[in-house]
Short mmCIF file of C-alpha atoms in Angstrom, two decimals:
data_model
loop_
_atom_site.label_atom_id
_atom_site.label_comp_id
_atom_site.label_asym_id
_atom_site.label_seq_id
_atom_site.Cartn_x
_atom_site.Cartn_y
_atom_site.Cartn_z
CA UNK K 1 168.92 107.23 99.57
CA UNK K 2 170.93 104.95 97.20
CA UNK K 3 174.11 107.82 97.45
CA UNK K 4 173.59 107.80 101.33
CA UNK K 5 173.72 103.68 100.96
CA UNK K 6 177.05 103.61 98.96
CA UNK K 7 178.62 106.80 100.80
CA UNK K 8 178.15 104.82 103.79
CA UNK K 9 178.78 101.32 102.66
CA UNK K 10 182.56 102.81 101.41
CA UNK K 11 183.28 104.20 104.59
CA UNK K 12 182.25 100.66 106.55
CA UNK K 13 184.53 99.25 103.86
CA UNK K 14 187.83 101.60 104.59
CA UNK K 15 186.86 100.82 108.45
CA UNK K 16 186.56 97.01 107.83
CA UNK K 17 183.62 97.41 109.90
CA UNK K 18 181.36 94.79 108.27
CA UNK K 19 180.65 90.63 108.75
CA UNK K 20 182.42 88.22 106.49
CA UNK K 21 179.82 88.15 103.48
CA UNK K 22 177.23 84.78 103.61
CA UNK K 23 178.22 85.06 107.42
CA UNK K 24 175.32 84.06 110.23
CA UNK K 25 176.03 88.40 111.24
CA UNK K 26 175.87 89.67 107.46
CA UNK K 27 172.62 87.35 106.97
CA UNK K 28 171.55 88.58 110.30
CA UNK K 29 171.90 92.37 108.54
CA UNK K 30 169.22 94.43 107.22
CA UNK K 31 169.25 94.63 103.63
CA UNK K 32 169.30 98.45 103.68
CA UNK K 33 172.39 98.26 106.20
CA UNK K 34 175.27 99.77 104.45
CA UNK K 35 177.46 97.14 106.12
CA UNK K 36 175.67 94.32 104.22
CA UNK K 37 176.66 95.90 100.87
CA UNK K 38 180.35 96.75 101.80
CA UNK K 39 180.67 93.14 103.02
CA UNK K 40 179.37 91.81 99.07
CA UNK K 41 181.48 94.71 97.50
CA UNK K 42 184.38 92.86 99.24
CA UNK K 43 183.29 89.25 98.48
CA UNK K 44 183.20 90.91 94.88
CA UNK K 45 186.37 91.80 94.59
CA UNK K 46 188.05 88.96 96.12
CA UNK K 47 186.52 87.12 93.67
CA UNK K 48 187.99 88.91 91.20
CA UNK K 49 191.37 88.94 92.51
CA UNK K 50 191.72 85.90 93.58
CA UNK K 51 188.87 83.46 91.94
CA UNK K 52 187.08 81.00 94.36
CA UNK K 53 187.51 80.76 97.91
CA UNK K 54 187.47 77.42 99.04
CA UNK K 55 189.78 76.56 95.87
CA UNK K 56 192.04 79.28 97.01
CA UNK K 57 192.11 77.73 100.90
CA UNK K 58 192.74 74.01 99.34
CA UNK K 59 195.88 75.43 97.05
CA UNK K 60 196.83 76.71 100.15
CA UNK K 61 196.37 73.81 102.59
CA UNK K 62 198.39 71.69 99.93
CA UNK K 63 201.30 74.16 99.78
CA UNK K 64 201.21 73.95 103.27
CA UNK K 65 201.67 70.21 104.03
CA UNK K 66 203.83 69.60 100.58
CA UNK K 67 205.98 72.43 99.90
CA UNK K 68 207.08 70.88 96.37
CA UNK K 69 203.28 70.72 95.43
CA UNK K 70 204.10 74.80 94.40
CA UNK K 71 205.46 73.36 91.32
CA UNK K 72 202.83 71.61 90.57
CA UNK K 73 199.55 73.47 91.80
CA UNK K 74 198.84 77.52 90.74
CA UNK K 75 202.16 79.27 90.30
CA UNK K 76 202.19 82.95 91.61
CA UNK K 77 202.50 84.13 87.81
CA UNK K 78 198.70 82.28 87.54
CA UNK K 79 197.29 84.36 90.05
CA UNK K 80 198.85 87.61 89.04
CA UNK K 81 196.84 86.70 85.82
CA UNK K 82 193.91 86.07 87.40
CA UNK K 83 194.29 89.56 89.82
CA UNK K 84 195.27 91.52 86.31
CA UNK K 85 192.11 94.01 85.46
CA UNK K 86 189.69 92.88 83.04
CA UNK K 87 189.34 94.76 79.83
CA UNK K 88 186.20 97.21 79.89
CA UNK K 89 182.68 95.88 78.86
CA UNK K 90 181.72 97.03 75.46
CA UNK K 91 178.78 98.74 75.71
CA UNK K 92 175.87 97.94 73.43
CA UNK K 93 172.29 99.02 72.81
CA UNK K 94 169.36 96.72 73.52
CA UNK K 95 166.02 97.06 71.40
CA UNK K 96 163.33 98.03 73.83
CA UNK K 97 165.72 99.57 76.33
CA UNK K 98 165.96 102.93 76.84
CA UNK K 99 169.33 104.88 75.32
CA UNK K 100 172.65 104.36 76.98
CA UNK K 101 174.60 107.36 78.20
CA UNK K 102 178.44 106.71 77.07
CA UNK K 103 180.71 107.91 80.32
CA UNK K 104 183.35 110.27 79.06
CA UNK K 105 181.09 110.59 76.16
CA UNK K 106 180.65 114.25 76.28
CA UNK K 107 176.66 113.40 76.07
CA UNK K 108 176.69 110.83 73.46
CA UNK K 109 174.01 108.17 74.10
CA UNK K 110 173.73 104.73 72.61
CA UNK K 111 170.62 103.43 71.20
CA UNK K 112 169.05 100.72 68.81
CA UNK K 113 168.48 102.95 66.10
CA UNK K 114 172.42 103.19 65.30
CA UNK K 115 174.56 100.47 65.05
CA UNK K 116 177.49 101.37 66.99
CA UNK K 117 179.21 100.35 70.61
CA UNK K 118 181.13 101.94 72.90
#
């Protein structure tokens, strides 16, 4: 059920077939509708791209009405930065949690017992 979820949730994302995330219609959604979960995926990775919304619209509005304000608010070089990839998570066992399975690992799990990361 989960891989029919996410199969269909990417396809509603290529289609841009889903509400505006926190929307009245994506509230409105059922939480099993795969249209819900491609509109978070995409509030997920705006986020990531571009940081906060409503800060984004305001450097915007400003750039707008004051053209010189550019050179003064968030420089395109800042938000290149802040669209660059982050590095990888390290991963790391946790006592009482079961072993983690390293991808790419050729079967290597992490667990507590050795004292290693990923």
């Amino acid at each position: 059920m989960l891989t029919e979820l996410w199969a269909n949730a990417k396809i509603a994302w290529l289609e841009r077939d889903f509400p505006k995330y926190g929307s009245r219609e994506w509230i409105a959604l059922d939480p099993g509708d795969p249209r819900r979960l491609a509109g978070a995926l995409e509030a997920a990775e705006m986020w990531r791209k571009w940081g906060d919304e409503e800060e984004l619209c305001e450097w915007l509005k400003r750039l707008a009405s004051r053209p010189d304000a550019v050179l003064r608010a968030r420089a395109i070089a800042e938000l290149d930065e802040l669209a660059r990839p982050k590095p990888p998570h390290q991963l790391r066992a946790t006592p009482g949690w079961p072993p983690i399975r390293v991808p790419g690992g050729n079967g290597r799990y992490l667990d507590c017992t050795r004292k290693e990361a990923a």
